[in-house]
Structures are given as structure tokens and as C-alpha cells.
Amino acid sequence: MEALNTMLTDTLGPAGPLIAVAGLAVLLILATIPMMMAQKPDPMDKLKKSGQQRMDAETRAVLRDKKRNEKLNKYAQFLEPQDEKELSDIKMKLLQAGYRGKDAVQLYYFAQFALALGLLAAGVTYFFLFVDQETATMNSKLMYILGPGVVGYMFPKYWINKRVETRKEEIQSGFPDALDMMLVCVEAGQSMDQSIVRVSKELRASYPSLADEFEIIAHEMKAGKDKTQVLGDMSERCGVQDVSSFVTVLNQAQTFGTSISDALRVYASEMRDKRVMRAEEKANQLPTKMTLTTMMLTVPPLLIILVGPSAVGISEMGNIGK
């Protein structure tokens, strides 16, 4: 064992054993994947499935669309989580980020896999070409080799979370304007469905994400889907509290038979007040945020002006005394 360790160290440098173990792990993974893909299902397994297992299989069949990209669908067991709850959660996360494609989940996991391997290979290449292996510590080796792989794996998740937050802010900013426009359309004699279509067209230039949501529910209503379910799905896709409250108001107005225009007028007024309150809150936070910047840009020049002449005089007195 010591001879093998010495040989690897002499051949590949101080990181030779670590590189050998990593190479063996990669080869083992690459050799296992074809074996798993080539494994034929046992016909007897179908007889062993319980009712719960069949229900889980049907749930995954509903969550998966059979008309997706066939190349990605071949590797669905590697590019999708096997748990139904995790699959539905990541699918909802991608919907909230604005990715509604049939292959969104598979592309998300493929991006994680590809970026992790690509940046890991780039890190290994950079380490061997530009880093002194003899003086490199174990922490620096891990940073150069494994660090890029971790960054590549986490980047898609960071990107999705950033997209979700940006989209929520856009929907929250444009929702009061959408309610005002919808109220005008309803009071002008248009139905709720026609108002939603008109609002989706008018908001396209300013708030495209909110316009997409209104366009989706307009198409779903035209297709005959239940209005309560359509609005509930919109609330889940947006993930904004204001939209959830709006959906609750419309459902209650529809249930109790009250006027939709009155409900829209009251709720639109509340949304305008909330937008003003959010603007005032940001304005009140501005002095606190500017304090540190002001101190960094003001205090050093002031100290130079006040203390500088005294420091120069003290230094000159010291030179005279010598």
C-alpha cells in the first residue's frame, strides 16, 4: 500500500492519491449508469406492486407529460426526483420563476449535472496547469478542484431563486394598476373574462410576467376550466400574498353573489394604499442605509483636513529636535 502511495505521489504529485480515488469514483459512476439503464424490468414486479405503489405511478404519470423531449425522457429517472412531492415542488418553483416548458424540470437537473461536471473538469485542469502542486495545501486543493464543481451545481438553484424573487416583485408592483384597469373594464360593462383579456394585453409592455398570468387564466377559462380552480392555480403560480387575497375576494364575491365591481373597487383602493405604504417604508429605510456610506465618504476627508496639519507640525517638530 505504501509502495502504491509512493508511486502515485511520484507520478501525479502530492495530490496523487486524492486524484486516483476521484478518478476511480468517476469511472465507477460512468460504468454503473449504462448497467442501470440496460437493466430490464422484471415482469413479476408488476404483480408485487401494492395499491399505493400503483397510485404513486399514476401520480407521476400525471406530473410527467409523455409528449416531452424524447431524448431527455430517456434519462428521466436520473434527471427527475423520484419522490412525487419533491417533483411537484420543483415544478411549482419553476412555474413561479416563469419556466412553464414541458422539459423545465429535466433541463433544470441537467443544467446542475452538466455545470457541476464541466466546472469540476475546468478546476482540475486549472489546478494541474497553473498551481504549484508541491506548495499547495489540502484546503487550496479542495478549493481549486471541488470549488468550481460546487459552484456549478448550486448556480441553477441560485438562478431560479433569483428569478422567483424578481418575478414576485414585478407582479406585486403591477398588481394595483391591473386591478384599477380591471375595475374600469368591469364598470364599463365588460364581463370578468373580457376584462382579464384586455388587462393582459394592456400590461404586456410594463409588466410582462403579470400579463402572462392573466393570459393563462383567460385561456383556461375559455377552455372551460372551473373559475375557482383557475384563480387558485394563478395564486400558487404567483406566490404573492396580494394575489392570494385577490383570489379569495373574487371567490367570496362569486359564492355570496355580491357585486364584483364593488369588491374590485374596495380591494383596488387597499392595493393602492399598500403600494404607498411600501414606498414610504423604503423611503424611511433610506437614511439608515445612507449613514454608513456618508460616514465612509465624509469622515476620512474631514479627518485629513483637521488632523493633517497637526500631524505635519508634530513630525516637523520631531525632525527639528533631532
Tab-separated table of C-alpha atoms in Angstrom:
chain	number	residue	atom	x	y	z
A	1	MET	CA	0.000	0.000	0.000
A	2	GLU	CA	2.837	2.355	0.844
A	3	ALA	CA	4.547	1.492	-2.434
A	4	LEU	CA	1.362	2.327	-4.358
A	5	ASN	CA	1.010	5.605	-2.457
A	6	THR	CA	4.662	6.453	-3.189
A	7	MET	CA	4.235	5.628	-6.886
A	8	LEU	CA	1.114	7.830	-7.177
A	9	THR	CA	2.855	10.649	-5.347
A	10	ASP	CA	5.901	10.448	-7.620
A	11	THR	CA	3.767	10.274	-10.765
A	12	LEU	CA	0.977	12.754	-10.064
A	13	GLY	CA	2.479	14.871	-7.307
A	14	PRO	CA	1.389	15.314	-3.679
A	15	ALA	CA	-2.289	15.105	-4.692
A	16	GLY	CA	-1.762	11.774	-6.476
A	17	PRO	CA	-3.757	9.551	-4.058
A	18	LEU	CA	-6.631	12.026	-3.981
A	19	ILE	CA	-6.717	12.212	-7.778
A	20	ALA	CA	-6.605	8.435	-8.064
A	21	VAL	CA	-9.549	7.994	-5.690
A	22	ALA	CA	-11.548	10.678	-7.529
A	23	GLY	CA	-10.777	9.047	-10.881
A	24	LEU	CA	-11.891	5.645	-9.639
A	25	ALA	CA	-15.122	7.148	-8.320
A	26	VAL	CA	-15.858	8.803	-11.679
A	27	LEU	CA	-15.117	5.586	-13.566
A	28	LEU	CA	-17.375	3.625	-11.220
A	29	ILE	CA	-20.228	6.066	-11.755
A	30	LEU	CA	-19.780	6.043	-15.537
A	31	ALA	CA	-19.705	2.243	-15.535
A	32	THR	CA	-22.800	1.940	-13.349
A	33	ILE	CA	-25.049	4.240	-15.377
A	34	PRO	CA	-25.175	2.035	-18.540
A	35	MET	CA	-25.788	-1.034	-16.395
A	36	MET	CA	-28.709	0.653	-14.676
A	37	MET	CA	-30.123	1.868	-17.976
A	38	ALA	CA	-29.715	-1.539	-19.620
A	39	GLN	CA	-31.397	-3.379	-16.772
A	40	LYS	CA	-34.667	-4.910	-17.946
A	41	PRO	CA	-37.688	-4.714	-15.666
A	42	ASP	CA	-38.840	-7.953	-14.128
A	43	PRO	CA	-42.434	-8.833	-15.192
A	44	MET	CA	-43.089	-10.212	-11.721
A	45	ASP	CA	-42.546	-6.765	-10.246
A	46	LYS	CA	-45.899	-5.668	-11.629
A	47	LEU	CA	-47.639	-8.356	-9.597
A	48	LYS	CA	-45.817	-7.283	-6.433
A	49	LYS	CA	-46.965	-3.689	-6.593
A	50	SER	CA	-49.481	-2.657	-3.984
A	51	GLY	CA	-52.353	-0.254	-4.475
A	52	GLN	CA	-50.305	2.605	-3.063
A	53	GLN	CA	-47.471	1.931	-5.500
A	54	ARG	CA	-49.879	1.980	-8.428
A	55	MET	CA	-51.311	5.240	-7.176
A	56	ASP	CA	-47.801	6.727	-6.974
A	57	ALA	CA	-47.067	5.571	-10.516
A	58	GLU	CA	-50.275	7.208	-11.757
A	59	THR	CA	-49.397	10.411	-9.934
A	60	ARG	CA	-46.003	10.530	-11.599
A	61	ALA	CA	-47.675	9.847	-14.943
A	62	VAL	CA	-49.885	12.893	-14.390
A	63	LEU	CA	-46.954	15.054	-13.331
A	64	ARG	CA	-44.939	13.921	-16.334
A	65	ASP	CA	-46.030	14.802	-19.831
A	66	LYS	CA	-45.497	11.946	-22.279
A	67	LYS	CA	-45.061	14.368	-25.187
A	68	ARG	CA	-41.870	15.882	-23.846
A	69	ASN	CA	-38.479	15.741	-25.422
A	70	GLU	CA	-37.795	12.049	-26.060
A	71	LYS	CA	-34.023	12.389	-25.560
A	72	LEU	CA	-34.489	13.857	-22.099
A	73	ASN	CA	-37.324	11.471	-21.308
A	74	LYS	CA	-34.955	8.505	-21.709
A	75	TYR	CA	-32.937	9.761	-18.757
A	76	ALA	CA	-35.924	10.932	-16.709
A	77	GLN	CA	-35.024	8.625	-13.827
A	78	PHE	CA	-31.703	10.481	-13.495
A	79	LEU	CA	-32.950	13.986	-14.349
A	80	GLU	CA	-36.023	14.000	-12.103
A	81	PRO	CA	-36.558	13.355	-8.389
A	82	GLN	CA	-38.163	10.026	-7.631
A	83	ASP	CA	-40.356	11.468	-4.878
A	84	GLU	CA	-43.693	12.836	-6.130
A	85	LYS	CA	-43.775	15.638	-3.567
A	86	GLU	CA	-40.261	16.772	-4.468
A	87	LEU	CA	-41.139	16.630	-8.169
A	88	SER	CA	-44.275	18.733	-7.691
A	89	ASP	CA	-42.364	21.218	-5.506
A	90	ILE	CA	-39.592	21.800	-8.042
A	91	LYS	CA	-42.171	22.025	-10.820
A	92	MET	CA	-44.060	24.713	-8.884
A	93	LYS	CA	-40.781	26.517	-8.172
A	94	LEU	CA	-40.003	26.621	-11.887
A	95	LEU	CA	-43.533	27.830	-12.643
A	96	GLN	CA	-43.075	30.660	-10.150
A	97	ALA	CA	-39.796	31.509	-11.910
A	98	GLY	CA	-41.622	31.705	-15.263
A	99	TYR	CA	-40.373	28.430	-16.791
A	100	ARG	CA	-43.501	26.624	-17.987
A	101	GLY	CA	-41.929	24.333	-20.576
A	102	LYS	CA	-42.657	20.620	-20.543
A	103	ASP	CA	-38.958	19.863	-20.115
A	104	ALA	CA	-38.307	22.505	-17.444
A	105	VAL	CA	-37.685	20.046	-14.598
A	106	GLN	CA	-35.395	17.833	-16.646
A	107	LEU	CA	-33.473	20.794	-18.042
A	108	TYR	CA	-33.022	22.172	-14.520
A	109	TYR	CA	-31.414	18.970	-13.236
A	110	PHE	CA	-29.447	18.534	-16.461
A	111	ALA	CA	-28.031	22.053	-16.024
A	112	GLN	CA	-26.974	21.190	-12.482
A	113	PHE	CA	-25.309	17.954	-13.636
A	114	ALA	CA	-23.589	19.479	-16.687
A	115	LEU	CA	-22.335	22.610	-14.931
A	116	ALA	CA	-21.048	20.619	-11.960
A	117	LEU	CA	-19.039	18.209	-14.147
A	118	GLY	CA	-17.877	20.921	-16.556
A	119	LEU	CA	-16.604	23.277	-13.869
A	120	LEU	CA	-15.102	20.363	-11.945
A	121	ALA	CA	-13.088	19.411	-15.040
A	122	ALA	CA	-12.104	23.056	-15.524
A	123	GLY	CA	-10.969	23.270	-11.896
A	124	VAL	CA	-8.846	20.109	-12.208
A	125	THR	CA	-7.291	21.413	-15.421
A	126	TYR	CA	-6.501	24.789	-13.868
A	127	PHE	CA	-5.004	23.134	-10.788
A	128	PHE	CA	-2.592	20.963	-12.783
A	129	LEU	CA	-1.591	23.664	-15.252
A	130	PHE	CA	-1.286	26.837	-13.169
A	131	VAL	CA	-0.960	25.848	-9.495
A	132	ASP	CA	2.225	24.668	-7.812
A	133	GLN	CA	1.261	21.224	-6.513
A	134	GLU	CA	4.167	20.898	-4.100
A	135	THR	CA	3.370	24.027	-2.105
A	136	ALA	CA	-0.428	23.716	-2.343
A	137	THR	CA	-2.224	22.829	0.893
A	138	MET	CA	-5.190	20.479	1.169
A	139	ASN	CA	-7.610	23.403	1.551
A	140	SER	CA	-6.304	25.049	-1.614
A	141	LYS	CA	-6.550	21.725	-3.474
A	142	LEU	CA	-10.172	21.302	-2.459
A	143	MET	CA	-10.877	24.934	-3.344
A	144	TYR	CA	-9.378	24.670	-6.829
A	145	ILE	CA	-10.740	21.191	-7.633
A	146	LEU	CA	-14.072	20.825	-5.832
A	147	GLY	CA	-14.957	24.525	-5.503
A	148	PRO	CA	-15.889	25.102	-9.162
A	149	GLY	CA	-17.975	21.908	-9.176
A	150	VAL	CA	-19.951	23.042	-6.133
A	151	VAL	CA	-20.465	26.471	-7.709
A	152	GLY	CA	-21.688	24.877	-10.941
A	153	TYR	CA	-24.111	22.645	-9.041
A	154	MET	CA	-25.554	25.489	-6.956
A	155	PHE	CA	-25.762	28.096	-9.733
A	156	PRO	CA	-29.064	26.841	-11.299
A	157	LYS	CA	-30.700	26.849	-7.862
A	158	TYR	CA	-29.450	30.390	-7.209
A	159	TRP	CA	-30.669	31.497	-10.638
A	160	ILE	CA	-34.158	30.049	-10.084
A	161	ASN	CA	-34.485	31.642	-6.640
A	162	LYS	CA	-33.367	34.981	-8.072
A	163	ARG	CA	-35.882	34.706	-10.901
A	164	VAL	CA	-38.674	33.873	-8.452
A	165	GLU	CA	-37.939	36.916	-6.287
A	166	THR	CA	-37.659	39.232	-9.304
A	167	ARG	CA	-40.927	37.945	-10.728
A	168	LYS	CA	-42.731	38.324	-7.395
A	169	GLU	CA	-41.568	41.929	-7.118
A	170	GLU	CA	-42.756	42.668	-10.650
A	171	ILE	CA	-46.178	41.119	-10.012
A	172	GLN	CA	-46.509	42.927	-6.700
A	173	SER	CA	-45.613	46.276	-8.296
A	174	GLY	CA	-48.003	45.940	-11.225
A	175	PHE	CA	-50.961	44.354	-9.440
A	176	PRO	CA	-52.570	47.638	-8.227
A	177	ASP	CA	-52.508	49.016	-11.786
A	178	ALA	CA	-54.019	45.770	-13.069
A	179	LEU	CA	-56.857	45.987	-10.529
A	180	ASP	CA	-57.597	49.618	-11.459
A	181	MET	CA	-57.706	48.691	-15.136
A	182	MET	CA	-59.896	45.669	-14.417
A	183	LEU	CA	-62.275	47.825	-12.376
A	184	VAL	CA	-62.609	50.305	-15.259
A	185	CYS	CA	-63.355	47.459	-17.691
A	186	VAL	CA	-65.973	45.875	-15.406
A	187	GLU	CA	-67.720	49.187	-14.742
A	188	ALA	CA	-67.718	49.869	-18.494
A	189	GLY	CA	-69.925	46.791	-18.983
A	190	GLN	CA	-67.416	44.098	-19.865
A	191	SER	CA	-67.555	40.677	-18.273
A	192	MET	CA	-64.833	39.398	-15.971
A	193	ASP	CA	-63.373	37.181	-18.701
A	194	GLN	CA	-63.234	40.052	-21.212
A	195	SER	CA	-61.687	42.323	-18.588
A	196	ILE	CA	-58.918	39.806	-17.906
A	197	VAL	CA	-58.126	39.519	-21.624
A	198	ARG	CA	-57.997	43.305	-22.011
A	199	VAL	CA	-55.819	43.738	-18.920
A	200	SER	CA	-53.367	41.085	-20.138
A	201	LYS	CA	-52.939	42.973	-23.427
A	202	GLU	CA	-52.529	46.393	-21.810
A	203	LEU	CA	-49.994	45.225	-19.202
A	204	ARG	CA	-47.713	43.457	-21.669
A	205	ALA	CA	-45.353	46.410	-22.142
A	206	SER	CA	-44.968	47.323	-18.456
A	207	TYR	CA	-45.386	44.062	-16.525
A	208	PRO	CA	-44.907	41.059	-18.837
A	209	SER	CA	-44.920	38.478	-16.020
A	210	LEU	CA	-48.292	39.658	-14.703
A	211	ALA	CA	-49.628	39.853	-18.245
A	212	ASP	CA	-48.604	36.216	-18.797
A	213	GLU	CA	-50.534	35.145	-15.698
A	214	PHE	CA	-53.708	36.946	-16.814
A	215	GLU	CA	-53.337	35.487	-20.293
A	216	ILE	CA	-53.019	31.966	-18.866
A	217	ILE	CA	-56.170	32.252	-16.784
A	218	ALA	CA	-58.014	33.774	-19.773
A	219	HIS	CA	-57.126	30.752	-21.921
A	220	GLU	CA	-58.018	28.322	-19.129
A	221	MET	CA	-61.427	29.965	-18.665
A	222	LYS	CA	-62.069	29.780	-22.409
A	223	ALA	CA	-61.189	26.091	-22.282
A	224	GLY	CA	-63.980	25.539	-19.750
A	225	LYS	CA	-61.941	25.084	-16.590
A	226	ASP	CA	-63.640	25.996	-13.318
A	227	LYS	CA	-63.053	29.659	-12.497
A	228	THR	CA	-62.321	28.983	-8.820
A	229	GLN	CA	-59.669	26.427	-9.717
A	230	VAL	CA	-58.180	28.723	-12.362
A	231	LEU	CA	-57.800	31.575	-9.884
A	232	GLY	CA	-56.382	29.208	-7.267
A	233	ASP	CA	-53.761	27.981	-9.734
A	234	MET	CA	-52.836	31.587	-10.519
A	235	SER	CA	-52.364	32.269	-6.816
A	236	GLU	CA	-49.986	29.300	-6.491
A	237	ARG	CA	-48.002	30.242	-9.598
A	238	CYS	CA	-47.536	33.853	-8.498
A	239	GLY	CA	-46.702	33.137	-4.869
A	240	VAL	CA	-47.669	36.706	-3.885
A	241	GLN	CA	-49.883	37.425	-0.885
A	242	ASP	CA	-51.746	40.230	-2.675
A	243	VAL	CA	-52.777	37.887	-5.478
A	244	SER	CA	-53.897	35.239	-2.978
A	245	SER	CA	-56.071	37.800	-1.203
A	246	PHE	CA	-57.481	38.956	-4.553
A	247	VAL	CA	-58.423	35.381	-5.440
A	248	THR	CA	-60.144	34.984	-2.066
A	249	VAL	CA	-62.131	38.201	-2.634
A	250	LEU	CA	-63.317	37.085	-6.076
A	251	ASN	CA	-64.258	33.615	-4.847
A	252	GLN	CA	-66.238	35.072	-1.956
A	253	ALA	CA	-67.994	37.543	-4.273
A	254	GLN	CA	-68.910	34.688	-6.596
A	255	THR	CA	-70.074	32.459	-3.733
A	256	PHE	CA	-72.271	35.028	-1.970
A	257	GLY	CA	-73.496	36.712	-5.164
A	258	THR	CA	-72.190	40.184	-4.338
A	259	SER	CA	-71.153	42.733	-6.943
A	260	ILE	CA	-67.715	42.070	-8.415
A	261	SER	CA	-67.220	45.749	-9.238
A	262	ASP	CA	-67.771	46.729	-5.584
A	263	ALA	CA	-65.315	44.081	-4.428
A	264	LEU	CA	-62.768	45.231	-7.011
A	265	ARG	CA	-63.212	48.889	-6.025
A	266	VAL	CA	-62.559	48.199	-2.338
A	267	TYR	CA	-59.647	45.861	-2.964
A	268	ALA	CA	-58.064	48.153	-5.579
A	269	SER	CA	-58.164	51.012	-3.077
A	270	GLU	CA	-56.453	48.804	-0.485
A	271	MET	CA	-53.763	47.794	-3.003
A	272	ARG	CA	-53.026	51.435	-3.802
A	273	ASP	CA	-52.703	52.200	-0.095
A	274	LYS	CA	-50.367	49.222	0.377
A	275	ARG	CA	-48.196	50.389	-2.517
A	276	VAL	CA	-47.924	53.846	-0.954
A	277	MET	CA	-47.047	52.268	2.399
A	278	ARG	CA	-44.312	50.131	0.779
A	279	ALA	CA	-42.874	53.243	-0.888
A	280	GLU	CA	-42.902	55.108	2.436
A	281	GLU	CA	-41.223	52.156	4.150
A	282	LYS	CA	-38.409	52.167	1.595
A	283	ALA	CA	-38.072	55.935	1.955
A	284	ASN	CA	-37.787	55.597	5.743
A	285	GLN	CA	-35.056	52.983	5.344
A	286	LEU	CA	-33.026	55.236	3.061
A	287	PRO	CA	-31.390	57.431	5.778
A	288	THR	CA	-30.226	54.348	7.677
A	289	LYS	CA	-28.726	52.826	4.540
A	290	MET	CA	-27.004	56.091	3.618
A	291	THR	CA	-25.452	56.606	7.060
A	292	LEU	CA	-22.589	54.170	6.550
A	293	THR	CA	-21.866	55.439	3.037
A	294	THR	CA	-21.954	59.037	4.221
A	295	MET	CA	-19.542	58.271	7.044
A	296	MET	CA	-17.141	56.456	4.698
A	297	LEU	CA	-17.092	59.334	2.220
A	298	THR	CA	-17.230	62.260	4.674
A	299	VAL	CA	-15.275	61.328	7.798
A	300	PRO	CA	-11.887	60.487	6.158
A	301	PRO	CA	-11.604	63.806	4.236
A	302	LEU	CA	-12.704	65.676	7.367
A	303	LEU	CA	-10.040	63.937	9.457
A	304	ILE	CA	-7.412	64.727	6.822
A	305	ILE	CA	-8.380	68.402	6.875
A	306	LEU	CA	-8.498	68.675	10.676
A	307	VAL	CA	-5.737	66.304	11.795
A	308	GLY	CA	-3.422	66.581	8.775
A	309	PRO	CA	-1.817	69.966	9.643
A	310	SER	CA	-1.307	68.892	13.269
A	311	ALA	CA	0.328	65.621	12.174
A	312	VAL	CA	2.636	67.507	9.790
A	313	GLY	CA	3.554	70.009	12.532
A	314	ILE	CA	4.330	67.233	15.024
A	315	SER	CA	6.538	65.454	12.503
A	316	GLU	CA	8.429	68.680	11.723
A	317	MET	CA	8.950	69.371	15.465
A	318	GLY	CA	10.375	65.889	15.836
A	319	ASN	CA	12.805	66.450	12.984
A	320	ILE	CA	13.927	69.794	14.464
A	321	GLY	CA	14.515	68.170	17.845
A	322	LYS	CA	16.787	65.585	16.244
